Short mmCIF file of C-alpha atoms in Angstrom, two decimals:
data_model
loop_
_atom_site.label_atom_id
_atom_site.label_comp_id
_atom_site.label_asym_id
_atom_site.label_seq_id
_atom_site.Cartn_x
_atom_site.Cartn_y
_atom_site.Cartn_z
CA UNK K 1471 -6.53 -36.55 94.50
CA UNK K 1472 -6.06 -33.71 91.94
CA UNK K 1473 -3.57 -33.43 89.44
CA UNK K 1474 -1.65 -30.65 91.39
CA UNK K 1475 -1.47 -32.96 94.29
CA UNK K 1476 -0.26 -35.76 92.43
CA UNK K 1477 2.69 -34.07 90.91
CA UNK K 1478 3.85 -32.41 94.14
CA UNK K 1479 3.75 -36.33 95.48
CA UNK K 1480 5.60 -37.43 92.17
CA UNK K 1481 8.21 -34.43 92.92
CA UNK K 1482 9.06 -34.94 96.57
CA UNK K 1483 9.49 -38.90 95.32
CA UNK K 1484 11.85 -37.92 92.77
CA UNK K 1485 14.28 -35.11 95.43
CA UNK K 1486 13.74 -38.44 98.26
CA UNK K 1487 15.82 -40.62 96.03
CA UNK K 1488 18.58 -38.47 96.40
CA UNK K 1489 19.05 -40.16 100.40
CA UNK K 1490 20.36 -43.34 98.10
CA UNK K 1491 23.28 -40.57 97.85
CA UNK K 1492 23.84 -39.67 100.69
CA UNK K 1493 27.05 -41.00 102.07
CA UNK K 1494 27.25 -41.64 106.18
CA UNK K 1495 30.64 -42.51 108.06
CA UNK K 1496 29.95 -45.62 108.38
CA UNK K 1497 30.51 -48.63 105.82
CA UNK K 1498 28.79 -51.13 103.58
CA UNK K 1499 29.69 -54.62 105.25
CA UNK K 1500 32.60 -55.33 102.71
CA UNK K 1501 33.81 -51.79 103.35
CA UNK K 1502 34.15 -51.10 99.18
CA UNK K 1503 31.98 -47.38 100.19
CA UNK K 1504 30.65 -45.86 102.80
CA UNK K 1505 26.46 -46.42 103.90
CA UNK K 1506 24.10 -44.54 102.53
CA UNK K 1507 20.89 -43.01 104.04
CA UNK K 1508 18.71 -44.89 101.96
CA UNK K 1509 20.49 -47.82 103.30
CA UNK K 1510 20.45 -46.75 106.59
CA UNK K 1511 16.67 -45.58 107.32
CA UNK K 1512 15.78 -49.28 105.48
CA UNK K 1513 18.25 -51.15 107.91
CA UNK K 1514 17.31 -49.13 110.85
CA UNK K 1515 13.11 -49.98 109.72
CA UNK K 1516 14.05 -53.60 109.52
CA UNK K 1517 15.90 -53.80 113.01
CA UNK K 1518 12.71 -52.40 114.46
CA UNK K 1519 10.27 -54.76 112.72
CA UNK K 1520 12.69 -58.00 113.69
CA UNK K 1521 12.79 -56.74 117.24
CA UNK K 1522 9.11 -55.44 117.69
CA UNK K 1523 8.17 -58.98 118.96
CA UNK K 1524 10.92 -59.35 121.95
CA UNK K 1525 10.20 -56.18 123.29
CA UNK K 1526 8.08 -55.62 126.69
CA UNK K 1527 6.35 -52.35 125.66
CA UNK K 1528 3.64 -52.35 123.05
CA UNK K 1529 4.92 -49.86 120.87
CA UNK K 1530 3.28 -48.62 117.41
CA UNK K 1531 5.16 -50.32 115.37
CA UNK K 1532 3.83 -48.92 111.82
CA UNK K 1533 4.03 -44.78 113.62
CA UNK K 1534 7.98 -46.44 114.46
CA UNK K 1535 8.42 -47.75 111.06
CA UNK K 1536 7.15 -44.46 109.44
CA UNK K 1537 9.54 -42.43 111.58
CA UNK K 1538 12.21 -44.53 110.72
CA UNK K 1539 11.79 -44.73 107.16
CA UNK K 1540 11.54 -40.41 106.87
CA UNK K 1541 14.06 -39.68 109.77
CA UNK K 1542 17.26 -38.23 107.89
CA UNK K 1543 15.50 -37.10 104.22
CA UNK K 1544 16.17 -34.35 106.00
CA UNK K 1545 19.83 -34.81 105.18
CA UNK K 1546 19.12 -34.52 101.36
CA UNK K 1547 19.58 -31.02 102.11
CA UNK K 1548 21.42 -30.95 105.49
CA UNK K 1549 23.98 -33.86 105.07
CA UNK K 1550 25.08 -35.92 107.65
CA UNK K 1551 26.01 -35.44 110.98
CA UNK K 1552 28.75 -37.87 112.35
CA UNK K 1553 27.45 -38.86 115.61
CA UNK K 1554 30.39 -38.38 117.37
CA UNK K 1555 31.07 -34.97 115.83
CA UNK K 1556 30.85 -32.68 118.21
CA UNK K 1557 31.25 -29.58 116.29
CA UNK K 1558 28.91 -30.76 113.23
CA UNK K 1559 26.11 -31.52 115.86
CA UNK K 1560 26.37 -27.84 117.05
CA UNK K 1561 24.80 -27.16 114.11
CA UNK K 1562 22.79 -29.50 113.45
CA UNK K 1563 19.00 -28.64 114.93
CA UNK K 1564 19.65 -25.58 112.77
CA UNK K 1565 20.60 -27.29 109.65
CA UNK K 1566 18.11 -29.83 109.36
CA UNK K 1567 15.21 -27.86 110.71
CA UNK K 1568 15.55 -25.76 107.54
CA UNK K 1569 16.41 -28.60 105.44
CA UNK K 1570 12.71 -30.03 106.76
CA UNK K 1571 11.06 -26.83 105.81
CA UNK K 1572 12.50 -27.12 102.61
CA UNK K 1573 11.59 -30.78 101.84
CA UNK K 1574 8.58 -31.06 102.98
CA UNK K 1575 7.06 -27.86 102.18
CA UNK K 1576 6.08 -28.97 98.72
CA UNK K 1577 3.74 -31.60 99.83
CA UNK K 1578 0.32 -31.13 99.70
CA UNK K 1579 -0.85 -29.99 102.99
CA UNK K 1580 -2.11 -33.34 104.58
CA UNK K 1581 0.77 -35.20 103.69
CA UNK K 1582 3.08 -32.48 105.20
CA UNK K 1583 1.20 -32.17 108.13
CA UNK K 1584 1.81 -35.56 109.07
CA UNK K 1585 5.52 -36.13 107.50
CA UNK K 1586 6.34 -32.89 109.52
CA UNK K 1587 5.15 -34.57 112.64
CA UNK K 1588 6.65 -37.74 112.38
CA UNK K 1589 9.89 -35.89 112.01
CA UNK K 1590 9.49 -33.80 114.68
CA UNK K 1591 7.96 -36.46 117.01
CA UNK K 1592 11.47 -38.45 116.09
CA UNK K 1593 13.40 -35.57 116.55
CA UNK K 1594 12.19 -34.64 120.42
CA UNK K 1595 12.27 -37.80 121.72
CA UNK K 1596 9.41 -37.67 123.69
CA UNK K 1597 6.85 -40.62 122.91
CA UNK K 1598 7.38 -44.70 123.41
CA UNK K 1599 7.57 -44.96 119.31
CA UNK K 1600 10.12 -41.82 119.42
CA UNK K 1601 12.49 -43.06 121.63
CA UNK K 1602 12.27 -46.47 120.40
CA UNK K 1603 12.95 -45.31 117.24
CA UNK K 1604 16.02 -43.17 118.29
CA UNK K 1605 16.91 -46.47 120.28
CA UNK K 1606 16.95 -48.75 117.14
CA UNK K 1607 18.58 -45.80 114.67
CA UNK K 1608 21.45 -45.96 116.98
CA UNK K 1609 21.58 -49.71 117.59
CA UNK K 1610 21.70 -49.67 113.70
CA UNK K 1611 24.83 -47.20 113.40
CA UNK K 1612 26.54 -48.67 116.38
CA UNK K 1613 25.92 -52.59 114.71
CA UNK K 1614 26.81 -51.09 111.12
CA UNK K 1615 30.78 -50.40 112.60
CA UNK K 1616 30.51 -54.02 113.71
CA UNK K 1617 29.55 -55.27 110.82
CA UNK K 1618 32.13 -53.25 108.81
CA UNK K 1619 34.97 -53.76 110.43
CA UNK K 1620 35.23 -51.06 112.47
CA UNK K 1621 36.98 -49.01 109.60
CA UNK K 1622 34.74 -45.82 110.29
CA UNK K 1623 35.66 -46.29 114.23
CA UNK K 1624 39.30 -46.53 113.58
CA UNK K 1625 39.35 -43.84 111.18
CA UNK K 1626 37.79 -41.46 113.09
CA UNK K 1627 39.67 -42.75 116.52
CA UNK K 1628 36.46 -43.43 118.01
CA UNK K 1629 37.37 -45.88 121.47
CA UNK K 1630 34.67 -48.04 123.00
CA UNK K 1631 34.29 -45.29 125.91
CA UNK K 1632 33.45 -42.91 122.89
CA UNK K 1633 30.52 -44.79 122.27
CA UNK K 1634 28.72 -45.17 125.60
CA UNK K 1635 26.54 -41.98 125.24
CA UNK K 1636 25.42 -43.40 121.92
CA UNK K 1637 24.77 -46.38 123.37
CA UNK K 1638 22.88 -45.54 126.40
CA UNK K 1639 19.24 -45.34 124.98
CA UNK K 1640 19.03 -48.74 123.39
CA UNK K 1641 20.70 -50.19 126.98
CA UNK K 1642 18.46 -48.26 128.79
CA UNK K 1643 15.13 -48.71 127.07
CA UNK K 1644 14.68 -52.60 126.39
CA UNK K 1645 16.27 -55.42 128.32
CA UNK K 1646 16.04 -57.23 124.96
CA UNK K 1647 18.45 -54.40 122.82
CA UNK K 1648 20.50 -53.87 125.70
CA UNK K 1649 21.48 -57.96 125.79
CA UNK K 1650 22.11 -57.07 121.59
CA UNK K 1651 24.26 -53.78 122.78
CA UNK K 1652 26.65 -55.68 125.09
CA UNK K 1653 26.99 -58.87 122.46
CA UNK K 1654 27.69 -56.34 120.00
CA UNK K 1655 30.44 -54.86 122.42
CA UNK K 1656 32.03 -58.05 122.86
CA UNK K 1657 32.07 -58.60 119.04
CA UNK K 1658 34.05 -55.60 118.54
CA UNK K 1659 36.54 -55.81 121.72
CA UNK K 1660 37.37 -59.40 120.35
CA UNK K 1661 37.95 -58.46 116.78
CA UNK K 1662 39.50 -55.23 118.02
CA UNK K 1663 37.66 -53.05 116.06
CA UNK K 1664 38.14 -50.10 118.39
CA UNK K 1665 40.49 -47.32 117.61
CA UNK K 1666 43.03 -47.62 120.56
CA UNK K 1667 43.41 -51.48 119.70
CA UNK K 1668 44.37 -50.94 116.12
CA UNK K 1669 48.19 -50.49 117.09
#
């Protein structure tokens, strides 16, 4: 590795830190401030690794892990999208397909090359690890409101029906995260975490 190489690595590691930053919707379990993306992209890695095991498909789980870990750096430049946003996601190929250009442009070329396509492969949902990935960043997100209380939920009115399109991967892909969907749905209808039950 040359010396040009190993500063353009030593700058991209410096801009990444800013996803420590970057505030979601969501909450920290004690619900003192809001998630991060840092936070997040770890969380959502170590769901997939503690779940690899009980699924049925033999998925790649280091090309999962690596999408995971790099999925919304993009958001450094982007910000977030609320999932349930509707407006904000309108946007949002746009956004963060320029943020990516951006970000990852100033790698050098091998590492970009494959950064890129882990982003994009997460992004298009087309492979096993991609939609397993998209599975388990959205079992994170929907667990997170769980965790937290439901404070992001309620704040943003969000009702349980709200949630079934976010939902519908992870039930859909894996009889394993499905079972961890619906116990996670019965968590929040008994501690009434949903925004219509907060009356």
């Amino acid at each position: 590795m040359n010396g040009d190489d190993l500063s353009k690595i030593l700058d991209f590691m410096f801009v990444v830190d800013r996803a420590k930053t970057i505030e979601r919707a969501g909450y920290i379990h004690d619900q003192t401030r809001h998630e991060t993306d840092g936070e997040h992209m770890w969380h959502a890695a170590l769901w997939a690794m503690v779940l690899h095991k009980t699924t049925k498909a033999d998925w790649d789980l280091c090309r999962v892990l690596c999408m995971l870990l790099i999925h919304d750096l993009v958001e450094i430049y982007a910000g977030d999208t609320y999932a349930y946003d509707e407006g904000a996601k309108a946007s949002q190929a746009e956004r963060e397909n320029k943020a990516a250009a951006k970000l990852f442009s100033s790698l050098p070329e091998d590492l970009r090359h494959w950064i890129t396509e882990l982003w994009t492969e997460f992004t298009e949902e087309q492979t096993p690890e991609a939609l397993y990935a998209n599975a388990i960043d959205r079992l994170q997100g929907f667990a997170q409101n769980c965790i937290s209380g439901g404070r992001s939920w309620k704040e943003n009115k969000i009702t349980k029906e709200t949630t079934f399109p976010r939902t519908s991967l992870p039930r859909s892909l894996d009889n394993y995260m499905a079972a961890i969907v619906e116990k996670l749905y019965e968590i929040a209808d008994s501690k009434k975490l949903w925004h219509e039950q907060d009356k």
